mmCIF file of C-alpha atoms in Angstrom:
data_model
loop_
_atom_site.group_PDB
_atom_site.id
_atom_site.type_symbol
_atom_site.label_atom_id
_atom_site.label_comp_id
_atom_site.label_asym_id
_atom_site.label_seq_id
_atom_site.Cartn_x
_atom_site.Cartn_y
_atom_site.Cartn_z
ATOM 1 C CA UNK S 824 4.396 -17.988 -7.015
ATOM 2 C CA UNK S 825 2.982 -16.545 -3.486
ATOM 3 C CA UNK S 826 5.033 -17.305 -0.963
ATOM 4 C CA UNK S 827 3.734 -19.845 1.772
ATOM 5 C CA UNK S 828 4.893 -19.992 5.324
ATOM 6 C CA UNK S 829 4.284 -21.861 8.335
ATOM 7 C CA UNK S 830 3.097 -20.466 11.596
ATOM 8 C CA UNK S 831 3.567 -23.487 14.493
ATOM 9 C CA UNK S 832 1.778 -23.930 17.907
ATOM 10 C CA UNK S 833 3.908 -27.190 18.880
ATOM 11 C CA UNK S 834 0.825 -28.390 19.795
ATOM 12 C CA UNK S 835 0.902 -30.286 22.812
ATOM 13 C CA UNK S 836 -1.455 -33.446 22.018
ATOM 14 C CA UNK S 837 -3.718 -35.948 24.668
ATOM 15 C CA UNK S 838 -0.953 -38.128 25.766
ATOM 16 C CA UNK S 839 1.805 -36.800 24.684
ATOM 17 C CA UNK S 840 4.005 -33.889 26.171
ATOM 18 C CA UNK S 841 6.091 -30.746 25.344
ATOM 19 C CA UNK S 842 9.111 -32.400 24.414
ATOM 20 C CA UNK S 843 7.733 -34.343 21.760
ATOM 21 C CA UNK S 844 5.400 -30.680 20.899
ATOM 22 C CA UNK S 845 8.732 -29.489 20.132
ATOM 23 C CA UNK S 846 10.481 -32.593 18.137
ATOM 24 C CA UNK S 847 7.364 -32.411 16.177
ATOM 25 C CA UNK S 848 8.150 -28.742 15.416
ATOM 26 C CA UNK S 849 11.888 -29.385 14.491
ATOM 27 C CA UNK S 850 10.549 -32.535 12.196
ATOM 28 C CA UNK S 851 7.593 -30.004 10.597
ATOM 29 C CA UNK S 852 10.308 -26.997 10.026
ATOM 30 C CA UNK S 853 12.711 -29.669 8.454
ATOM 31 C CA UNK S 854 9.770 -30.676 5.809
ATOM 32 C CA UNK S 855 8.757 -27.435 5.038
ATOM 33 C CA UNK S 856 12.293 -26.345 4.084
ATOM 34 C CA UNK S 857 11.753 -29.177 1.568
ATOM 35 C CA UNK S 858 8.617 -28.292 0.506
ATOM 36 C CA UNK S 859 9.385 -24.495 -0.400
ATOM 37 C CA UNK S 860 7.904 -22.680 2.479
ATOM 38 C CA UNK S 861 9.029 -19.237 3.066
ATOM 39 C CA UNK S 862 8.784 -18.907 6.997
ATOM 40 C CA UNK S 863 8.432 -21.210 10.013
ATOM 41 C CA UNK S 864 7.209 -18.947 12.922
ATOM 42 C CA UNK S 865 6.756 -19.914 16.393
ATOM 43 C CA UNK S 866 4.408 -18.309 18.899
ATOM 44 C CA UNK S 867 4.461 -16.989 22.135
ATOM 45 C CA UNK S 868 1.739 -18.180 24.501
ATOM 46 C CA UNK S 869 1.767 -18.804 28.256
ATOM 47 C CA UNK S 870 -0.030 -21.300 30.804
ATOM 48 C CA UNK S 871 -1.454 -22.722 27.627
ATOM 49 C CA UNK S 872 -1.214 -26.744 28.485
ATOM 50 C CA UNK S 873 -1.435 -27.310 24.704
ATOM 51 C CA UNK S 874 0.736 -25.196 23.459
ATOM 52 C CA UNK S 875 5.047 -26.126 23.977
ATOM 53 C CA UNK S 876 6.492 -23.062 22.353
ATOM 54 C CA UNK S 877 6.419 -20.398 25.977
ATOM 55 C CA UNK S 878 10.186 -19.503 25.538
ATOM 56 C CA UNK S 879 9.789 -18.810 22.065
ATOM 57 C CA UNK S 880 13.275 -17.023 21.468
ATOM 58 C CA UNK S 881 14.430 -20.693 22.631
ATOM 59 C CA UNK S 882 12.670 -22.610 20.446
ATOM 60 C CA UNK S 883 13.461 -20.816 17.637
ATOM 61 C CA UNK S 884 17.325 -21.304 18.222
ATOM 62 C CA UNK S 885 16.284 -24.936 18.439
ATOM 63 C CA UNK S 886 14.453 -25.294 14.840
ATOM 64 C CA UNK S 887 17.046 -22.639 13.255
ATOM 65 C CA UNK S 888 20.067 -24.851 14.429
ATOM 66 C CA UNK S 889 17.823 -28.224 12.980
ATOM 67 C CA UNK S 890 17.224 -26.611 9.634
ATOM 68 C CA UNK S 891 19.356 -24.751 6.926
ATOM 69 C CA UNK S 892 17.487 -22.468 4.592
ATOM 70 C CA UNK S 893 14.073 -22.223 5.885
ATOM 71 C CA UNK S 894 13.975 -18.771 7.874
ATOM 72 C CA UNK S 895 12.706 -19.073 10.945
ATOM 73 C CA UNK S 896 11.226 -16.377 13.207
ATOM 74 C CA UNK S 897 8.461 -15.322 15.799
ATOM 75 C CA UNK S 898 4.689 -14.756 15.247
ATOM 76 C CA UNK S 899 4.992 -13.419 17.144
ATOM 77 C CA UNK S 900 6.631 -12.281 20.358
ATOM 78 C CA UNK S 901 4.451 -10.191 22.955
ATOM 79 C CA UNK S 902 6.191 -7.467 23.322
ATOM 80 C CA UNK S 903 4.510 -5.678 26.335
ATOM 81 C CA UNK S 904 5.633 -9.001 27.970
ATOM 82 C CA UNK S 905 9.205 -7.944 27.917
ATOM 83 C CA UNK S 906 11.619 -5.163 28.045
ATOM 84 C CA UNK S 907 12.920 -4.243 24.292
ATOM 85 C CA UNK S 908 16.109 -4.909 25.396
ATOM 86 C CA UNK S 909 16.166 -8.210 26.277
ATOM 87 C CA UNK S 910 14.082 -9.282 22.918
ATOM 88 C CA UNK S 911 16.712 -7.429 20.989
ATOM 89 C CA UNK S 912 19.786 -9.029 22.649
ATOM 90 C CA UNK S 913 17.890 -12.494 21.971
ATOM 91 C CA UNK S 914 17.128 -11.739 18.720
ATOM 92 C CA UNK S 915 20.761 -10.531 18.052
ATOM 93 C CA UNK S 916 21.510 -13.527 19.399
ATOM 94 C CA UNK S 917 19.867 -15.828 16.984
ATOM 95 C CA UNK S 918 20.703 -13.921 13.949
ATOM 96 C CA UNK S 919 24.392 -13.903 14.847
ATOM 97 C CA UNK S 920 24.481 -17.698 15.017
ATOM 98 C CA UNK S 921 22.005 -18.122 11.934
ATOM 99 C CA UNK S 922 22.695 -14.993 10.216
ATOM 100 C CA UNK S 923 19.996 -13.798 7.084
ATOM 101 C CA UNK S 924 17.184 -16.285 8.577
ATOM 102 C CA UNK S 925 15.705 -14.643 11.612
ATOM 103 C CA UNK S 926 12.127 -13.047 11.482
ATOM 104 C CA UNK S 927 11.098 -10.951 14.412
ATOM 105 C CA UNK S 928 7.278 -10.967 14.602
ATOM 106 C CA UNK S 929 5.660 -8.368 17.144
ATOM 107 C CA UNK S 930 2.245 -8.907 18.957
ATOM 108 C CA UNK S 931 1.011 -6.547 21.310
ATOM 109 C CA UNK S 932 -1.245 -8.515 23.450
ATOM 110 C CA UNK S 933 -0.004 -10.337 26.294
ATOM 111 C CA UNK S 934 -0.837 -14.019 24.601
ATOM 112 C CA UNK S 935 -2.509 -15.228 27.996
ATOM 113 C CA UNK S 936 -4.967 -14.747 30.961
ATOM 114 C CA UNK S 937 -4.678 -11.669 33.148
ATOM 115 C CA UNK S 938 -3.372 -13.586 36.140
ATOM 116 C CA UNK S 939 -0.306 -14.808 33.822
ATOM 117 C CA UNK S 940 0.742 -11.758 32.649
ATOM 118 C CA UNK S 941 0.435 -10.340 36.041
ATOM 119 C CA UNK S 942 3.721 -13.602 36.924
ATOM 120 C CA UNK S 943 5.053 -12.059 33.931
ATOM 121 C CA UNK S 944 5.740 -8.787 35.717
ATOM 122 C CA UNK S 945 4.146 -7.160 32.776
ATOM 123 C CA UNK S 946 3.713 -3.647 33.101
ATOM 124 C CA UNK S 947 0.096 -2.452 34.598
ATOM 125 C CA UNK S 948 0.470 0.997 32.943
ATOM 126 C CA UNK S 949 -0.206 2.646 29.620
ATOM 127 C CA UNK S 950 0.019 1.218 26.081
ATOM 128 C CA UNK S 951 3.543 2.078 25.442
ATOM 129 C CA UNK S 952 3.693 -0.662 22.691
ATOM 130 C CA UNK S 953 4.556 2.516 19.616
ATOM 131 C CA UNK S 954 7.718 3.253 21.964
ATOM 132 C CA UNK S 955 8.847 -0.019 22.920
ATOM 133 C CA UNK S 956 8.681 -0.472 19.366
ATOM 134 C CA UNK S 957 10.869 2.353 18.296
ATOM 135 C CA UNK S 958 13.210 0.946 20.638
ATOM 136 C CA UNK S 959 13.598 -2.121 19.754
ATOM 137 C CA UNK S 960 14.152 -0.686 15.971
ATOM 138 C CA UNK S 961 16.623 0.925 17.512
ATOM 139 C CA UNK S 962 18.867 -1.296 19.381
ATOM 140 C CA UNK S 963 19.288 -2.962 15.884
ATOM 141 C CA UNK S 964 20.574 -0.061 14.109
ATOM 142 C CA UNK S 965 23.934 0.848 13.793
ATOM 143 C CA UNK S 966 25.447 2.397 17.127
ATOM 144 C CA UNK S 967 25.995 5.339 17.078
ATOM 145 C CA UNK S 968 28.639 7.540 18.735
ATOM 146 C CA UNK S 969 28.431 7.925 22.554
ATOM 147 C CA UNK S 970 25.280 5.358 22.433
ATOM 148 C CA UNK S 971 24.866 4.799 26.397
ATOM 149 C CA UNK S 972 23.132 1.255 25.662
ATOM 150 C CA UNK S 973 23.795 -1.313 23.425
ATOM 151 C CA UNK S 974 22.315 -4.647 22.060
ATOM 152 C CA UNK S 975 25.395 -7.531 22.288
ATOM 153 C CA UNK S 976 24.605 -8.988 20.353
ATOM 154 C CA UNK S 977 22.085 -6.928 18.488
ATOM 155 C CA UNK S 978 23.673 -3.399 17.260
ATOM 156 C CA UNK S 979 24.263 -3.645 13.493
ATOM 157 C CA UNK S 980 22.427 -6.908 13.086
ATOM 158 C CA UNK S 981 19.317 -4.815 11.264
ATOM 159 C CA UNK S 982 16.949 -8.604 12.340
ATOM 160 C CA UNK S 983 14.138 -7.790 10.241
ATOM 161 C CA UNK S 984 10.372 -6.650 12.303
ATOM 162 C CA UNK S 985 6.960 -7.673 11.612
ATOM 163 C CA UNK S 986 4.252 -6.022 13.072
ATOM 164 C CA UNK S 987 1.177 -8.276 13.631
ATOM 165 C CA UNK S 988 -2.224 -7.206 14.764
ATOM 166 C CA UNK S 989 -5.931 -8.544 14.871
ATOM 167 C CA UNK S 990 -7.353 -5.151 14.474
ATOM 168 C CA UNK S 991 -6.649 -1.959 12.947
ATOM 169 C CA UNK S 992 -4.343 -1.082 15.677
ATOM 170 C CA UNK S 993 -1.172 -2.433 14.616
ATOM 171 C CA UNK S 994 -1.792 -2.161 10.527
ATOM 172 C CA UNK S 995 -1.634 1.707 11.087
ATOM 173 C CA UNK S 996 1.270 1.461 13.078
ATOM 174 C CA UNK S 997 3.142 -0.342 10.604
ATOM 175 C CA UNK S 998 2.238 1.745 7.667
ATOM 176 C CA UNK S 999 3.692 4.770 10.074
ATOM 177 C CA UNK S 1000 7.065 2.535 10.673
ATOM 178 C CA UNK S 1001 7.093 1.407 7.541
ATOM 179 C CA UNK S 1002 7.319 -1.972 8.109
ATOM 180 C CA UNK S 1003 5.537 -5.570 6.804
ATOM 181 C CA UNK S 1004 2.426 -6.835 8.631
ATOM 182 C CA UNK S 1005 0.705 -10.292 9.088
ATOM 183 C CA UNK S 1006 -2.631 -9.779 9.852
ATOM 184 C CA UNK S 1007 -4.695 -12.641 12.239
ATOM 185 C CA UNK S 1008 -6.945 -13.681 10.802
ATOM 186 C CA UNK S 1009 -6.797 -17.409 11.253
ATOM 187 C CA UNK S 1010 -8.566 -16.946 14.585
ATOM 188 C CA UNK S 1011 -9.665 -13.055 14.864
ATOM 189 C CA UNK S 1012 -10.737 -12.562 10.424
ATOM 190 C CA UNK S 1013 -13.645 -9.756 11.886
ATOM 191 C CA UNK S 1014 -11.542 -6.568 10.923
ATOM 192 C CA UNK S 1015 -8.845 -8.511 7.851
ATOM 193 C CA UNK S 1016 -9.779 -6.207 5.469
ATOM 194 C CA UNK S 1017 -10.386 -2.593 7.180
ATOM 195 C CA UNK S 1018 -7.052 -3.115 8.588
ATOM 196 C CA UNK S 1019 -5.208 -4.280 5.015
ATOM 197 C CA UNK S 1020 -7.234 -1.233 3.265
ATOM 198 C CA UNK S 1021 -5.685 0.870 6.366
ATOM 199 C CA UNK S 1022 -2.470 -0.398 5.978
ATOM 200 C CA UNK S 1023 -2.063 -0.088 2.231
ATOM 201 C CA UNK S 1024 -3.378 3.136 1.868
ATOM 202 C CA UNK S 1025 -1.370 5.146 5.066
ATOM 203 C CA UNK S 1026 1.381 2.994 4.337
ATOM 204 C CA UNK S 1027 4.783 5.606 4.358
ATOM 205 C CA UNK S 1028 8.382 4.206 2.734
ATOM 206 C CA UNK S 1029 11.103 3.267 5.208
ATOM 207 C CA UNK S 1030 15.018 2.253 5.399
ATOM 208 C CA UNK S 1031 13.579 -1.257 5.251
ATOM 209 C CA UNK S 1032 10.610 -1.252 3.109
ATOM 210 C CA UNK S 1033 9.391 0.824 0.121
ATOM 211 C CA UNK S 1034 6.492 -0.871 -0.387
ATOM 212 C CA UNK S 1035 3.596 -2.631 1.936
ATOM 213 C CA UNK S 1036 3.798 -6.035 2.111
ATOM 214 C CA UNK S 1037 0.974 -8.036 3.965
ATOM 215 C CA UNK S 1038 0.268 -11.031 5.142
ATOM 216 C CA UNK S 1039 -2.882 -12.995 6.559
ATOM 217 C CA UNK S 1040 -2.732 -16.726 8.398
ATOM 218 C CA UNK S 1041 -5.254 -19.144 7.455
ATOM 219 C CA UNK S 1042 -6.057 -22.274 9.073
ATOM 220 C CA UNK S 1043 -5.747 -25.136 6.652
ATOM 221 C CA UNK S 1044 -6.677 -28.485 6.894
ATOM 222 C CA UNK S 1045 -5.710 -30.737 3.584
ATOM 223 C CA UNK S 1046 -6.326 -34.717 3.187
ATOM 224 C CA UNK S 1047 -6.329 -36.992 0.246
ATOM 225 C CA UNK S 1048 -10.611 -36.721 0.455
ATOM 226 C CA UNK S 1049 -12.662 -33.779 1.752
ATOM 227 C CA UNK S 1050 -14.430 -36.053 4.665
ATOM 228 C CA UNK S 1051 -10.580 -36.883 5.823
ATOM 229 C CA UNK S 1052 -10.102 -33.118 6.061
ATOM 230 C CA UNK S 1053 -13.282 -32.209 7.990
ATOM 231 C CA UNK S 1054 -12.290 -35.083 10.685
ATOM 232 C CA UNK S 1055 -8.803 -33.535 10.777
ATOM 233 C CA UNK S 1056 -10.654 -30.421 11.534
ATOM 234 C CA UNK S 1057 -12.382 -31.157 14.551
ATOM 235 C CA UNK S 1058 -9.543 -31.448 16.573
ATOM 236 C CA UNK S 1059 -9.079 -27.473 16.040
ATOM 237 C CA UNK S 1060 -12.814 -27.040 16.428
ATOM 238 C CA UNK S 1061 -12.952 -28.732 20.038
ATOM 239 C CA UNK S 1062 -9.753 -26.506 21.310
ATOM 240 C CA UNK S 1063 -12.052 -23.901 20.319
ATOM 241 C CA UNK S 1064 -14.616 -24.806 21.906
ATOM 242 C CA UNK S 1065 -12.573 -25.598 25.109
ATOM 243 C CA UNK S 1066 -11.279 -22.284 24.685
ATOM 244 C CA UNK S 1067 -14.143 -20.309 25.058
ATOM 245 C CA UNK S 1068 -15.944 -22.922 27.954
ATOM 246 C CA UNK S 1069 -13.027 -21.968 30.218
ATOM 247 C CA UNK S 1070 -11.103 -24.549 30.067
ATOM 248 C CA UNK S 1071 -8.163 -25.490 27.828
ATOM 249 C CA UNK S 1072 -6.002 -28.192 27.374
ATOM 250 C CA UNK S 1073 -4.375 -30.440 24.958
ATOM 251 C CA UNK S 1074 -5.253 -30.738 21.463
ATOM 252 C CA UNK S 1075 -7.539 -33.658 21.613
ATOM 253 C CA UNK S 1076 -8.168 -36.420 18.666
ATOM 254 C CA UNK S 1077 -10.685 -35.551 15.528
ATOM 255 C CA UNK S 1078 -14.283 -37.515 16.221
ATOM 256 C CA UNK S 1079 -16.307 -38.340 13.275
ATOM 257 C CA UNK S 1080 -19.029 -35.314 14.616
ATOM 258 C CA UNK S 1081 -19.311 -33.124 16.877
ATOM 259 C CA UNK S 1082 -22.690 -32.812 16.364
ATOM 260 C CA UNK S 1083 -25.040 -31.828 19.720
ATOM 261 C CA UNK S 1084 -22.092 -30.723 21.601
ATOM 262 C CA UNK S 1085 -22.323 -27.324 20.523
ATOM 263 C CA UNK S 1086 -24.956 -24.816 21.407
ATOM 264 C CA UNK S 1087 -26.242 -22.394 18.572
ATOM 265 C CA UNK S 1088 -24.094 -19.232 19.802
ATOM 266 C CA UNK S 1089 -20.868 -21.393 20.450
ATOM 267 C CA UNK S 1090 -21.355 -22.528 16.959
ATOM 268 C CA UNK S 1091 -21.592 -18.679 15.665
ATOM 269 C CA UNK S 1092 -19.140 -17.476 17.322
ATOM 270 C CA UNK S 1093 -16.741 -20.349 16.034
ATOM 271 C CA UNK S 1094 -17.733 -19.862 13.050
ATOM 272 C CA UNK S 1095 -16.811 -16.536 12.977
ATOM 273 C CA UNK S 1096 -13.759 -16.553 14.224
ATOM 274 C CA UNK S 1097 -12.663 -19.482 11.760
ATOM 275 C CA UNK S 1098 -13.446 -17.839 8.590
ATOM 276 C CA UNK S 1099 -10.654 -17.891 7.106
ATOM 277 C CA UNK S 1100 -10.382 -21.594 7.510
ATOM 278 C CA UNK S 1101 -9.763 -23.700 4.396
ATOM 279 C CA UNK S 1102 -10.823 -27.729 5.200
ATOM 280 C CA UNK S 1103 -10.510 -30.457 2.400
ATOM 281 C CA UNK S 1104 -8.859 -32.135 -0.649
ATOM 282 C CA UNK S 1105 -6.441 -30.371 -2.605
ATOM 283 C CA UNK S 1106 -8.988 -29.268 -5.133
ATOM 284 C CA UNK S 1107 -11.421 -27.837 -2.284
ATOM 285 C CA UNK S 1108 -7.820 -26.073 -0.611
ATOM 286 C CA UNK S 1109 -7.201 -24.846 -3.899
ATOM 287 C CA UNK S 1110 -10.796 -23.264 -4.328
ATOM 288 C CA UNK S 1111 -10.530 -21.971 -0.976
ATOM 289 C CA UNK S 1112 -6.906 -20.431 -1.372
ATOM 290 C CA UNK S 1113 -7.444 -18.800 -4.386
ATOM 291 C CA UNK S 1114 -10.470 -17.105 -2.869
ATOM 292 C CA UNK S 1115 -8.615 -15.755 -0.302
ATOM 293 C CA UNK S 1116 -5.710 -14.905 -2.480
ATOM 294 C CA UNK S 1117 -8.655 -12.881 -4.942
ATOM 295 C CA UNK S 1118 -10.528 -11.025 -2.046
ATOM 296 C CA UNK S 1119 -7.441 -9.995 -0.194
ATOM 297 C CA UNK S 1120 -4.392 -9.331 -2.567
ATOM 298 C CA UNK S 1121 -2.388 -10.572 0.283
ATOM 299 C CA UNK S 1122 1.798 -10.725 -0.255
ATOM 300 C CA UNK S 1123 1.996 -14.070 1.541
ATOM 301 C CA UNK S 1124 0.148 -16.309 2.780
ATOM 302 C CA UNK S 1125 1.141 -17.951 6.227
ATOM 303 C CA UNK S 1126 -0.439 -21.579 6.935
ATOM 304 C CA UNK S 1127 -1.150 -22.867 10.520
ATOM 305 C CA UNK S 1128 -2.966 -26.749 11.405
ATOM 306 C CA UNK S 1129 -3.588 -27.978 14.765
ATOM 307 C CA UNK S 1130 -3.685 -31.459 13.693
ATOM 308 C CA UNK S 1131 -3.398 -34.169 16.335
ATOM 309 C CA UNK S 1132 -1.756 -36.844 14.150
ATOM 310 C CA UNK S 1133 1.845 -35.526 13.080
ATOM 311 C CA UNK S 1134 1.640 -37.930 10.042
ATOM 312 C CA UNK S 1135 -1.603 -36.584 9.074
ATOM 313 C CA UNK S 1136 -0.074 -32.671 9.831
ATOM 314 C CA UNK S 1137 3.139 -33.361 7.596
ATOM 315 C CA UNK S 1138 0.643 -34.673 4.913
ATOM 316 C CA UNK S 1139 -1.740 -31.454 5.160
ATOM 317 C CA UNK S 1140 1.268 -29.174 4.676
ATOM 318 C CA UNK S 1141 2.523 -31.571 1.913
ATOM 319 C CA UNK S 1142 -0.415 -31.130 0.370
ATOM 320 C CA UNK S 1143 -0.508 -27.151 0.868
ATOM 321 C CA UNK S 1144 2.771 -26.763 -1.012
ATOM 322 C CA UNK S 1145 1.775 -28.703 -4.245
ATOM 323 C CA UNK S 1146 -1.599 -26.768 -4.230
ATOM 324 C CA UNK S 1147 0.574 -23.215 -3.797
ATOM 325 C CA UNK S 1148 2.353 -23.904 -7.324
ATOM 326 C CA UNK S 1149 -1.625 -23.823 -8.873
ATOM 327 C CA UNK S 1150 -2.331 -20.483 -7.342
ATOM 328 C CA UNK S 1151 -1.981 -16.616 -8.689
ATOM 329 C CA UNK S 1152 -1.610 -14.092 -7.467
ATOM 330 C CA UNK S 1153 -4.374 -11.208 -7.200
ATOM 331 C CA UNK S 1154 -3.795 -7.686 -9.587
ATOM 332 C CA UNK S 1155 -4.180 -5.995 -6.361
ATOM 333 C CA UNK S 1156 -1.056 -6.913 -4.593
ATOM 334 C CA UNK S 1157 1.856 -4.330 -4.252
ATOM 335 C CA UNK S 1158 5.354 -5.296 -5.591
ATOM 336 C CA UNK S 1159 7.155 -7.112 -2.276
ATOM 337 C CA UNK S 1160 10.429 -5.893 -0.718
ATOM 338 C CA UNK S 1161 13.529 -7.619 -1.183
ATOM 339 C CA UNK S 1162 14.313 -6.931 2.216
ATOM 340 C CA UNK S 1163 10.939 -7.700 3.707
ATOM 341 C CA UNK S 1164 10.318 -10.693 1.770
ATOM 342 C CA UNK S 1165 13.813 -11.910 2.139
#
């Protein structure tokens, strides 16, 4: 079968708060584990009031030291936001106390408004994201003689890197590195498959990877009945729309319609950036899936809901994994890595 995994906002809901965002997470993570999925990957954002999971590096210590198989990583962390040091002592960190299940996901936009990454003391120069890269690599590696500066912990460790990218950008830069990539389409599908055609075909061997191995996120929203799914839905479909109006908040509660609240080019433009959005019952999630699993070739498949309900969240996911045992894989997909798919 295709390995599923889990990418998690711990979304921050109307009335409720960051600390129970992030219990949510842990109790998500913990399920998932049960239900066979691969990953559970947090994301960086900042000054986002709906999203919990800012100190990502943190909250990935927190569902690593609540779970037991599952492995648990970034997707991703915003590099430029940081110094490749820092992310690699963290990192190093996490995979000494939870050694073989850390993921290190790498995004190189700043995952917020300009004003925020300006607090962030990110750096106002060139795009040194190929470097800082390299680095990083780097400071995992074994040391090596006379090495001025060290990872502690870090050196050695070898914490397996993702690149991730919503354009072509970062799918040539893994083929160069030779590493895995996870491509965005849950909420940026425009260039999915110029950049997994670019990253297939440049794709050169590595120390960690032979072979490409992709993935794509997909937004999927599974119920018992289709109409239960599309209600689900509109939770995600108002952040959206909140989103692009300016002003962003909590995830708010699905409405039966949403029907005159959108203008013709918000609705487009929506549309278009959630097209690789599965909504329904498990036979319309299986359609869907397998669609995307035939049109893509993808090596994984990583599954993201902003769901207000947790109930109704745990049941979607529930319902993702016992759909993923009626899927197959497309012809076009390379062989996977042990080491990248590990």
């Amino acid at each position: 079968m295709i390995p599923f995994s889990v990418l998690d906002l711990s979304p921050v809901i109307s009335g409720g708060d960051p600390g129970l965002a992030l219990r949510n997470s842990l109790d998500l993570a913990r399920h998932a584990e049960d239900w066979g999925y691969q990953r559970f990957w947090l994301a960086e954002h900042h000054n986002m009031t709906g999203i919990a999971s800012a100190a990502t590096s943190v909250v990935i210590g927190y569902v690593a030291g609540g779970t037991k198989r599952i492995r648990v990583g970034a997707g991703g962390v915003m590099l430029p936001n940081h110094a490749p040091l820092v992310i690699a002592e963290q990192f190093g960190t996490l995979e000494t106390l939870y050694p073989g299940r850390i993921d290190l996901g790498l995004g190189r936009a700043p995952g917020t408004d300009q004003r925020t990454s300006a607090a962030l003391r990110r750096g106002l120069g060139g795009d040194s994201f190929p470097q800082d890269v390299v680095e990083l690599q780097n400071y995992f590696k074994d040391p090596t003689p006379g090495q001025a500066v060290r990872a502690v912990p870090g050196a050695g460790l070898h914490v397996p890197l993702w690149l991730l990218g919503s354009s072509t950008y970062s799918a040539q830069l893994a083929a160069a590195l030779g590493l895995p990539f996870a491509f965005a389409s849950h909420f940026a599908p425009a260039q999915m498959m110029s950049a997994l055609h670019l990253y297939r075909t440049q794709f050169r061997p590595s120390d960690v990877l032979q072979k490409p191995y992709a993935m794509i996120g997909v937004n999927v929203f599974a119920a018992d009945t289709d109409k239960e799914a599309q209600r689900l839905f509109t939770s995600l479909l108002q952040a959206f729309l909140n989103l692009r109006r300016g002003r962003p908040g909590p995830l708010l509660p699905p409405v039966d319609s949403l029907d005159g609240q959108l203008n013709e080019m918000e609705l487009a433009e929506i549309e278009h950036m959630l097209a690789c959005t599965v909504v329904g019952s498990p036979a319309s999630v299986r359609e869907g899936l397998q669609s995307l699993l035939d049109q893509t070739g993808v090596d994984e498949m990583m599954v993201t809901a902003q769901i207000y309900d947790h109930a109704a969240r745990l049941r979607s996911f529930e319902l993702v994994s016992q759909v993923r045992e009626q899927l197959t894989a497309g012809d076009t997909r390379p062989a996977p890595s042990p080491q990248a798919a590990r």
